[in-house]
mmCIF file of C-alpha atoms in Angstrom:
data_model
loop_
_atom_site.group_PDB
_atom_site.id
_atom_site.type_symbol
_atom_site.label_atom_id
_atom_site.label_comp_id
_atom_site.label_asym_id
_atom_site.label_seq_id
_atom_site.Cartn_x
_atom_site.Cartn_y
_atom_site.Cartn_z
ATOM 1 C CA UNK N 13 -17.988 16.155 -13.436
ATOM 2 C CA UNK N 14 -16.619 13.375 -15.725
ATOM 3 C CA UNK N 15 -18.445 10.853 -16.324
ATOM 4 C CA UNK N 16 -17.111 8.561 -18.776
ATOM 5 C CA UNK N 17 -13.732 9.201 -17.147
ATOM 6 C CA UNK N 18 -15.257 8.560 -13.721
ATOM 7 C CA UNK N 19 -16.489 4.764 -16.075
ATOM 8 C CA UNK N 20 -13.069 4.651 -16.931
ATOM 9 C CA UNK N 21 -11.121 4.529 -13.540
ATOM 10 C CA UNK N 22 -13.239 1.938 -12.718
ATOM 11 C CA UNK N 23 -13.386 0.078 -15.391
ATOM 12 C CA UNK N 24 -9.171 0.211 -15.611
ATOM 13 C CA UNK N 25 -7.778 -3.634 -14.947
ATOM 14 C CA UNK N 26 -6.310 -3.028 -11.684
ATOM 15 C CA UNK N 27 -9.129 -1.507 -10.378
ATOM 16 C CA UNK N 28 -11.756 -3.427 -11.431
ATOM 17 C CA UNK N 29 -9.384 -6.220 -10.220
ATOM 18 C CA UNK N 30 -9.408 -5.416 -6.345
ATOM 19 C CA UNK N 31 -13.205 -4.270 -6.759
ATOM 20 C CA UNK N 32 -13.717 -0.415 -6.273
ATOM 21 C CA UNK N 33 -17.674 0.580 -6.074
ATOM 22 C CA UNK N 34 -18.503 4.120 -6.196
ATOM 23 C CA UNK N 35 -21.901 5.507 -4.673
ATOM 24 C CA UNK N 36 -22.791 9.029 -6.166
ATOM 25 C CA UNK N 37 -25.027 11.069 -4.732
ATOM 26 C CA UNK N 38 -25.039 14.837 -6.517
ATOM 27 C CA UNK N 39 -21.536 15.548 -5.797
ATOM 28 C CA UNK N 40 -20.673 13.690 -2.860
ATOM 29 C CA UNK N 41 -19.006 10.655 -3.817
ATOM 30 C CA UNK N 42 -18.267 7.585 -1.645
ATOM 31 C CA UNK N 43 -16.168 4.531 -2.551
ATOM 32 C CA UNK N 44 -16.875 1.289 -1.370
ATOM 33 C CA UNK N 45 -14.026 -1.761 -1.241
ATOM 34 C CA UNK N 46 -16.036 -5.060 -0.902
ATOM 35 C CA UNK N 47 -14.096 -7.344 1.179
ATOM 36 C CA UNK N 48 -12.668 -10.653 -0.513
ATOM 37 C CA UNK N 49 -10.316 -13.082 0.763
ATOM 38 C CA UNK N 50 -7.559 -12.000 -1.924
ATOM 39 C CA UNK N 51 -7.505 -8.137 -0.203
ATOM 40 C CA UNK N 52 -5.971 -9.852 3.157
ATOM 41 C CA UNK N 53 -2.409 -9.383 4.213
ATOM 42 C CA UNK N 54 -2.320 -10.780 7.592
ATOM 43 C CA UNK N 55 -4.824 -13.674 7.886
ATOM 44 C CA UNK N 56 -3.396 -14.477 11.515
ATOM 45 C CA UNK N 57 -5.393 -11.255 12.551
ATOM 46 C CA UNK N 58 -7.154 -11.499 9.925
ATOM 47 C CA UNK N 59 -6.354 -7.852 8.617
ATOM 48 C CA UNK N 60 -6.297 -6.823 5.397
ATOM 49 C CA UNK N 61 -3.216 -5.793 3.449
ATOM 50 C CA UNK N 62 -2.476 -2.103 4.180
ATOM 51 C CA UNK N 63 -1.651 -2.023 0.265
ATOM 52 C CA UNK N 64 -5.194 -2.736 -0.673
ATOM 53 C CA UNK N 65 -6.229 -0.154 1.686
ATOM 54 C CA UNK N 66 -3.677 2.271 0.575
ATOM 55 C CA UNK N 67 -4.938 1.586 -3.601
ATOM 56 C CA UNK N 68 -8.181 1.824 -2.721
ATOM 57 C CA UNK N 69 -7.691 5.374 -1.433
ATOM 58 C CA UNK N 70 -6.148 6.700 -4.206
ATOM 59 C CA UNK N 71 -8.812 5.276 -6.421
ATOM 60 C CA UNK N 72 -10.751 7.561 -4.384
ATOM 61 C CA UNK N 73 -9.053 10.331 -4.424
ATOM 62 C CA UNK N 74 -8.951 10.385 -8.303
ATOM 63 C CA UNK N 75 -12.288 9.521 -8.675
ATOM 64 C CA UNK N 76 -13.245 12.687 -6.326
ATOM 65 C CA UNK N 77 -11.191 14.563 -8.595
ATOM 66 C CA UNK N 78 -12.811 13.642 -11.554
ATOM 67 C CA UNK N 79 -16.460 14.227 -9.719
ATOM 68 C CA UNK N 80 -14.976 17.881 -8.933
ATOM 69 C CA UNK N 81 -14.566 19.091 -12.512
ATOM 70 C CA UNK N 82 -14.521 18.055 -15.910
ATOM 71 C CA UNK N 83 -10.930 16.461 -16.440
ATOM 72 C CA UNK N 84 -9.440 16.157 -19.814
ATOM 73 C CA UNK N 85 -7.179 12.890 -18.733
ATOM 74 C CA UNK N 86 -6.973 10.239 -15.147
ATOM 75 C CA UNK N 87 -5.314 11.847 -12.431
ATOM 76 C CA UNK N 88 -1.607 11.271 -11.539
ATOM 77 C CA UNK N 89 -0.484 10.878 -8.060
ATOM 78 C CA UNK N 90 2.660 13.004 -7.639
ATOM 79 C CA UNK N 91 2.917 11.722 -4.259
ATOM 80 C CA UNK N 92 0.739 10.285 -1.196
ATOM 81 C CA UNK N 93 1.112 9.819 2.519
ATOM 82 C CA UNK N 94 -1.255 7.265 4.431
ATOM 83 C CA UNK N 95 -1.366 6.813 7.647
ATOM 84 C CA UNK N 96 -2.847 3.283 9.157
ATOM 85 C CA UNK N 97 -4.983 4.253 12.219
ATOM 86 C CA UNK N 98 -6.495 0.810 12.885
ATOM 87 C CA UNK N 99 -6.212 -3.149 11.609
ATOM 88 C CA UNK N 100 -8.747 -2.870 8.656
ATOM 89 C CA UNK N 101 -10.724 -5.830 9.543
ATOM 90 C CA UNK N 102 -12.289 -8.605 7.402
ATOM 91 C CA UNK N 103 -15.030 -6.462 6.355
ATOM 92 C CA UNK N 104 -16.096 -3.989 3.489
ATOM 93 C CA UNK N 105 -14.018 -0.569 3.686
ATOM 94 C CA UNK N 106 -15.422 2.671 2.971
ATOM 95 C CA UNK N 107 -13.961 6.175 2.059
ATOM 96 C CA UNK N 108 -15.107 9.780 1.492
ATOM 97 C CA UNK N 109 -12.660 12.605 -0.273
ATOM 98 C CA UNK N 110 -12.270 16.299 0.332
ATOM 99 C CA UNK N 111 -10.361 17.898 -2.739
ATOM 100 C CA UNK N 112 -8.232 20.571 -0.344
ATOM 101 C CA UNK N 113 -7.465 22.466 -3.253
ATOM 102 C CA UNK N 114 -7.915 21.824 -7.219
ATOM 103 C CA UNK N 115 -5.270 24.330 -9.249
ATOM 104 C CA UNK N 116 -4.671 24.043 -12.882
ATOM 105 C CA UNK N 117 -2.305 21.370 -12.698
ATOM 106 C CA UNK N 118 -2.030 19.718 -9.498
ATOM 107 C CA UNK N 119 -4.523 18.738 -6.962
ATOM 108 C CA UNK N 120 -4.459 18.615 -2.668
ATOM 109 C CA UNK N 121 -6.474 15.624 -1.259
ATOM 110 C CA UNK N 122 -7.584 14.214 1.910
ATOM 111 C CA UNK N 123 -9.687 10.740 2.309
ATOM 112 C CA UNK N 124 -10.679 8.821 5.166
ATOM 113 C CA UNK N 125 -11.943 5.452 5.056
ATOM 114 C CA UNK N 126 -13.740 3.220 7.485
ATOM 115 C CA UNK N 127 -15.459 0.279 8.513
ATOM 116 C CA UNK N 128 -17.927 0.086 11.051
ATOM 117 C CA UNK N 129 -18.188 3.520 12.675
ATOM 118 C CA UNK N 130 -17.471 6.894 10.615
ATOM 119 C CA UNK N 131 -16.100 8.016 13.607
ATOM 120 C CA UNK N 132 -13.538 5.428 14.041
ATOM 121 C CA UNK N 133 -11.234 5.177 10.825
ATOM 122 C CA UNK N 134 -8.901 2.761 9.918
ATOM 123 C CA UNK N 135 -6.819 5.015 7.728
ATOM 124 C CA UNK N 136 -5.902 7.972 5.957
ATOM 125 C CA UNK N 137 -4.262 9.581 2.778
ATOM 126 C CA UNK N 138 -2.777 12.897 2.466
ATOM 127 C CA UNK N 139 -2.037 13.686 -1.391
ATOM 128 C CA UNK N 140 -1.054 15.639 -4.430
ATOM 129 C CA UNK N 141 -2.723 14.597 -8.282
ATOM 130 C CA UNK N 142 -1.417 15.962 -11.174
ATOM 131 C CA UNK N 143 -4.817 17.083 -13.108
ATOM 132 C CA UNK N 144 -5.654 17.737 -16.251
ATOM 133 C CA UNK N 145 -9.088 20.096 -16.039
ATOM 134 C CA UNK N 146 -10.773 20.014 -19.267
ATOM 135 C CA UNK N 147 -9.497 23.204 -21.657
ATOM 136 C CA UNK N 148 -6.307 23.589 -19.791
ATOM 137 C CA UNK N 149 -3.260 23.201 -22.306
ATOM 138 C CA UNK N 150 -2.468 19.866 -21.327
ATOM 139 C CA UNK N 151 1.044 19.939 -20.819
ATOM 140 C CA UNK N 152 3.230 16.811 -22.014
ATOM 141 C CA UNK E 27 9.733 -4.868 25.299
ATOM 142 C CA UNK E 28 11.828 -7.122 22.787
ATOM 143 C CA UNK E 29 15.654 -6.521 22.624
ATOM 144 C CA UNK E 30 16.864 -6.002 19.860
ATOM 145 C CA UNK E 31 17.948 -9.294 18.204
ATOM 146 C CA UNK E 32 20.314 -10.997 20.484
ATOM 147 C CA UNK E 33 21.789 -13.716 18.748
ATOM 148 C CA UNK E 34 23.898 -15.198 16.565
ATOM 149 C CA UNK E 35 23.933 -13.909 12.959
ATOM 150 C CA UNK E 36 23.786 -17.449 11.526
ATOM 151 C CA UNK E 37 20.573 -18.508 13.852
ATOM 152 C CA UNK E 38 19.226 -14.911 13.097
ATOM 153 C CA UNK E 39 19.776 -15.216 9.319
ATOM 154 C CA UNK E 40 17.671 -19.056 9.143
ATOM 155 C CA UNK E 41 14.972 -17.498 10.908
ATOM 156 C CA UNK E 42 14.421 -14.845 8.274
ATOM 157 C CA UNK E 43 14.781 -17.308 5.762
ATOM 158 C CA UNK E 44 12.489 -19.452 7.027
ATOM 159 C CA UNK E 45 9.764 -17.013 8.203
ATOM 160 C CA UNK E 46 10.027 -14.326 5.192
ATOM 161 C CA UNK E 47 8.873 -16.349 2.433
ATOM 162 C CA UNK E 48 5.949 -17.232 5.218
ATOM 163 C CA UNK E 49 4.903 -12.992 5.782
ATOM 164 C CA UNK E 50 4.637 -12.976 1.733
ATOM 165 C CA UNK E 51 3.240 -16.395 0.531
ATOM 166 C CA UNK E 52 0.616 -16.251 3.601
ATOM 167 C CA UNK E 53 -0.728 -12.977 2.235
ATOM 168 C CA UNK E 54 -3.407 -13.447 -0.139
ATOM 169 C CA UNK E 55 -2.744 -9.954 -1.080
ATOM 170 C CA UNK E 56 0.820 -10.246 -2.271
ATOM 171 C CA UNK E 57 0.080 -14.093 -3.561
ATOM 172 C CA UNK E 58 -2.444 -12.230 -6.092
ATOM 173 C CA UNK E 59 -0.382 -9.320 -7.283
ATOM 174 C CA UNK E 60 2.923 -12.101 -7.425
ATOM 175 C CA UNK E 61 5.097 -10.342 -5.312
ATOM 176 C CA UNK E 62 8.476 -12.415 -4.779
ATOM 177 C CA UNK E 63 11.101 -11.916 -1.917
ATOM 178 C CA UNK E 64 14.913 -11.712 -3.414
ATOM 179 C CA UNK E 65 16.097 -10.941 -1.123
ATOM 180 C CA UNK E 66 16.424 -11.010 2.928
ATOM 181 C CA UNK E 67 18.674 -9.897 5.730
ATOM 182 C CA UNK E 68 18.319 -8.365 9.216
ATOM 183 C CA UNK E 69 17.766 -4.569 7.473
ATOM 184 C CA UNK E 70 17.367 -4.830 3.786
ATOM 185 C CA UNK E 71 14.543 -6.323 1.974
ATOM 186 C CA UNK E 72 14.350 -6.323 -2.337
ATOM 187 C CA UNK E 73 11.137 -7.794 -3.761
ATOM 188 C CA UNK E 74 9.662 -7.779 -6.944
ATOM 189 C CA UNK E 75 6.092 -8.031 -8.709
ATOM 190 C CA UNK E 76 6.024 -9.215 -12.392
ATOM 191 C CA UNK E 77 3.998 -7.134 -14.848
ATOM 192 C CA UNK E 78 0.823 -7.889 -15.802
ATOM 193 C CA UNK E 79 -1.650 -6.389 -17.739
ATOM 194 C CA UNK E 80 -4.152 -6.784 -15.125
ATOM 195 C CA UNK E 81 -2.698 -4.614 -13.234
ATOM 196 C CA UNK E 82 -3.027 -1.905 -15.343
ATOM 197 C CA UNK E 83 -3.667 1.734 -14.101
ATOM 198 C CA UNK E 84 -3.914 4.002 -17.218
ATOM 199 C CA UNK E 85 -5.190 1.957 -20.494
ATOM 200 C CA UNK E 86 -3.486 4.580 -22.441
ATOM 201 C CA UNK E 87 -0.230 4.051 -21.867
ATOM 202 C CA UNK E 88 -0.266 1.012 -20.151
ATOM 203 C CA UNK E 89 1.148 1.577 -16.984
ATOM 204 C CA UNK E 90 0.917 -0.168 -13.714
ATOM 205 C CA UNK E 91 -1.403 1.308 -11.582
ATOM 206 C CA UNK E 92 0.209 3.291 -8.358
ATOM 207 C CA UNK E 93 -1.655 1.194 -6.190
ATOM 208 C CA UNK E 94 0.505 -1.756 -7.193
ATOM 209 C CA UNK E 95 3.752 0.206 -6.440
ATOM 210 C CA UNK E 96 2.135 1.420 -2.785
ATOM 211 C CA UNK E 97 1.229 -2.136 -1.816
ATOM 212 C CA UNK E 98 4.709 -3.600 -3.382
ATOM 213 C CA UNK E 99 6.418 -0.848 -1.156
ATOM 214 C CA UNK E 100 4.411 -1.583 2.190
ATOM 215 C CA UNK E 101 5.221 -4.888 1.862
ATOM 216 C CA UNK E 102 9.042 -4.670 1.281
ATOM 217 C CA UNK E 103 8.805 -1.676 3.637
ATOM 218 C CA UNK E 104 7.017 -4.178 6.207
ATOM 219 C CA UNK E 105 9.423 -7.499 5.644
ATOM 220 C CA UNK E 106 12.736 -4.950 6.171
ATOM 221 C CA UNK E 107 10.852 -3.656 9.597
ATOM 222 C CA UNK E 108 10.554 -7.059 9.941
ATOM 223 C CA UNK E 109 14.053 -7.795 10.271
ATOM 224 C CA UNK E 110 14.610 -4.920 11.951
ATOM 225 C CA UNK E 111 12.767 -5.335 14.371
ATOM 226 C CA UNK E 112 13.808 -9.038 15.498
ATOM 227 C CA UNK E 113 12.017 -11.522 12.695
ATOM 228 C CA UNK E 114 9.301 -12.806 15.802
ATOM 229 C CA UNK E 115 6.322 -10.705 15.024
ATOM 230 C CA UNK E 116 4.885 -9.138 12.189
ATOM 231 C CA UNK E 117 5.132 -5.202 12.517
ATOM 232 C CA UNK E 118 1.592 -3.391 11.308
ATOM 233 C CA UNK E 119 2.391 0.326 8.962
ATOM 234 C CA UNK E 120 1.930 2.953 11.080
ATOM 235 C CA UNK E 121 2.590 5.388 7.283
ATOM 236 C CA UNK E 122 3.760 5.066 4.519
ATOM 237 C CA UNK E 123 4.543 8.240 2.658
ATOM 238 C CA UNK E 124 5.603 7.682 -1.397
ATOM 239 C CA UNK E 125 6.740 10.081 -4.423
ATOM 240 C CA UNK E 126 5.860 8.691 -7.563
ATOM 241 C CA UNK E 127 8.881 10.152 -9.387
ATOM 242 C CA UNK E 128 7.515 8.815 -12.987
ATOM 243 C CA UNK E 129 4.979 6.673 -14.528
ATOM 244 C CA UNK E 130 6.803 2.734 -15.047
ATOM 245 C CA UNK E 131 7.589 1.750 -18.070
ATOM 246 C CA UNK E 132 5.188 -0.857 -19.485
ATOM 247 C CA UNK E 133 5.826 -4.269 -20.032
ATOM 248 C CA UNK E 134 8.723 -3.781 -16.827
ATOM 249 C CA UNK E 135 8.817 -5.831 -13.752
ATOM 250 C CA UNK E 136 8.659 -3.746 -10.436
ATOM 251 C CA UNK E 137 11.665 -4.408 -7.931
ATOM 252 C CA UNK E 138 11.354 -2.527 -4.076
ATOM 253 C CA UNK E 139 14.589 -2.521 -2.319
ATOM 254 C CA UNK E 140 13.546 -1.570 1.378
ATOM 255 C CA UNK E 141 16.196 -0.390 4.466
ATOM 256 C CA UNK E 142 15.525 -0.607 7.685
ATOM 257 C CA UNK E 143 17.178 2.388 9.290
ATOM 258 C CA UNK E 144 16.926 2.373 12.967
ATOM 259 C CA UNK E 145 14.640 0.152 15.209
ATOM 260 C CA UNK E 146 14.157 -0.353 19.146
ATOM 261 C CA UNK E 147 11.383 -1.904 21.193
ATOM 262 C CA UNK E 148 8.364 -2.209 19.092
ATOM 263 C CA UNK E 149 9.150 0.705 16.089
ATOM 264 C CA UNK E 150 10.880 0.856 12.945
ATOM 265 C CA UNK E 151 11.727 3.396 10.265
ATOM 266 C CA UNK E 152 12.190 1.924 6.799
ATOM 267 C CA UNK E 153 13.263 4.059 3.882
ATOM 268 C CA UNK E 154 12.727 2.625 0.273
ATOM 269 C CA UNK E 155 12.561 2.985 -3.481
ATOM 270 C CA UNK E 156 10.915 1.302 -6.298
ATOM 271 C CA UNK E 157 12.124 0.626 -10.195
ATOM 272 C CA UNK E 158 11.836 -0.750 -13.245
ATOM 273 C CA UNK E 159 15.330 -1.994 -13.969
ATOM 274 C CA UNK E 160 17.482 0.637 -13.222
ATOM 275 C CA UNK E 161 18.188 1.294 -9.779
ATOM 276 C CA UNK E 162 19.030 4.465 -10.268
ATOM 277 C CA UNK E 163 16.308 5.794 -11.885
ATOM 278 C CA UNK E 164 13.427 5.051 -9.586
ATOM 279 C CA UNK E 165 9.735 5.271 -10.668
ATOM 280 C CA UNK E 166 8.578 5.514 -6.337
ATOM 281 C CA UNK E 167 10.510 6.750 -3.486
ATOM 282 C CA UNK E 168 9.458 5.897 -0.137
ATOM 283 C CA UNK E 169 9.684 6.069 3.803
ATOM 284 C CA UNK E 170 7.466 4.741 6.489
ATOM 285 C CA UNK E 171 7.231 3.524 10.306
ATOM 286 C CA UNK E 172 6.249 0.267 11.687
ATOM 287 C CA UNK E 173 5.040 -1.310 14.757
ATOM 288 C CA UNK E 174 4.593 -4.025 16.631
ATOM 289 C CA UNK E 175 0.868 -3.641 17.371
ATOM 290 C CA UNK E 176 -1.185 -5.303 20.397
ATOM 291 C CA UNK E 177 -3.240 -7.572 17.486
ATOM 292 C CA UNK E 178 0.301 -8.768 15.819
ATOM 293 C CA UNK E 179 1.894 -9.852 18.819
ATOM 294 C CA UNK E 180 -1.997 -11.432 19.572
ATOM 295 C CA UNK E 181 -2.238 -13.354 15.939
ATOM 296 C CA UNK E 182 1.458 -14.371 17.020
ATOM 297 C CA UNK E 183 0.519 -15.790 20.178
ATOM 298 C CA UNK E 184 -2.196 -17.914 18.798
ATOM 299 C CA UNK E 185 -0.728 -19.287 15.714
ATOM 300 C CA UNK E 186 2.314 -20.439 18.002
ATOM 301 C CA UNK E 187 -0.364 -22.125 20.302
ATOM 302 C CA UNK E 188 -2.134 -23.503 17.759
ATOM 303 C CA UNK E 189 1.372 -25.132 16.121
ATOM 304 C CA UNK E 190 2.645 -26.445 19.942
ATOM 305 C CA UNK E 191 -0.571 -27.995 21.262
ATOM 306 C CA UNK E 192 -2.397 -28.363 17.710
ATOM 307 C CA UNK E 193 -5.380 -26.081 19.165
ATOM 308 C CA UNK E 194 -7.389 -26.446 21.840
#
């Protein structure tokens, strides 16, 4: 776990900006994105703007990262695929991580996010972090 | 199904120019992370974002955060599909897959030049990449597929009601 790196991703501008909430319980970790008019990309649907959705995943990611062991820096993404299931609606979106694998250096994650059923998600992301695990030579 | 755009290049090309701007400026999104359209044909979409320290990602060094680059590349991704796809309805990501080849360089604006590559009926496959002034020395790589989904061609339907017989 790390804590006042966990404060930090959330306290960084851009994601304070679009208005990431994390609920911790132990080690399960789920992020909330409260919906606000500025997170829309198509208000003829209205859906909102599969950018938000994709950002708000990869805050998730790292911050399951970061939950998983005691990092010495923020995770990098190396690289990321999401795939767009359903229109994310007008509402609050939620998302749960499982780190795949966790190496020395780089990191394998899945999330899934969601609105109003678990079982119905509106996306996905597929994705490698570079990490930074806490007493690992951190490489420059 | 839609052909593929029929027309005239010249009617095709004031369409785009008239709805583009429209698909960006009508997101509240884009509006609040300043993206810009530079420019717009049938295939090829560039846009930018300025940078801003808002949109920070990593307070140490200052860099934008990825999430800025993802949503700048859906969207150019998206407007190119766009084209692509006839400039009538707005196509919905179907995935977007992105390498984040380096951190950008602080301070830089963010331009996304997007390509549609092939479209027919309602999909299209864009291919993209993202920099920070040099073109060829991208900080994001990217590739996704678009479509034409059931709600677009819906939202389409009723705005173009709603502007012929002012709403019912």
């Amino acid at each position: 776990m790390s804590q006042v790196l966990l404060e930090t991703l959330l306290a960084t501008p851009f994601v304070s900006r679009i208005g990431v909430q994390l609920e911790q319980k132990g080690t399960e970790l789920t992020g909330v994105l409260p919906f606000t008019d500025t997170l829309v990309g198509n208000p003829l649907i209205p859906a909102l703007h599969g950018g938000a959705v994709g950002a708000f995943l990869e805050v998730v990611a790292s911050a399951s990262l970061l939950v998983s062991q005691p990092m010495a820096r923020l995770p990098r993404p190396i690289d990321v695929a999401i795939d767009y299931l359903r229109p994310a609606r007008a509402q609050d979106v939620y998302a749960r991580a499982i780190v795949a694998r966790s190496g020395r250096r780089v990191a394998n994650v899945r999330v899934e996010a969601w609105q109003g059923r678990t079982e119905a998600p509106v996306a996905t992301l597929h994705g490698h972090f570079l990490i930074t695990p806490e007493g690992a030579d951190s490489a420059s | 199904m839609d052909p593929e755009p029929p027309e005239d290049p010249e009617e095709f090309q004031k369409r785009l120019d008239a709805l583009a701007p429209l698909i960006v400026d009508g997101a509240p999104y884009a509006v609040s992370l300043g993206f810009k359209i530079i420019e717009m044909t049938q295939r090829r979409a560039v846009m930018t974002t300025p940078y801003s320290e808002d949109l920070i990602g990593d307070p140490e060094t200052g860099t934008l955060h990825g999430g800025v680059i993802t949503a700048l590349l859906d969207h150019c991704c998206g407007m190119a599909a766009f084209g692509g796809l006839g400039a009538r309805h707005t196509p919905a990501t179907l995935d977007l897959r992105i390498d984040y080849m380096r951190p950008a360089k602080p301070g830089c604006d963010i331009t996304a030049e997007a390509h549609c590559l092939k479209s027919h009926g309602l999909v299209a496959f864009v291919r993209a990449t993202a920099h920070d002034g040099d073109p060829e020395d991208p900080v994001a790589i990217a590739q996704a597929a678009f479509m034409i989904s059931g709600a677009s061609k819906a939202a389409h339907k009723r705005a173009m009601d709603a502007i012929r017989g002012g709403g019912e």
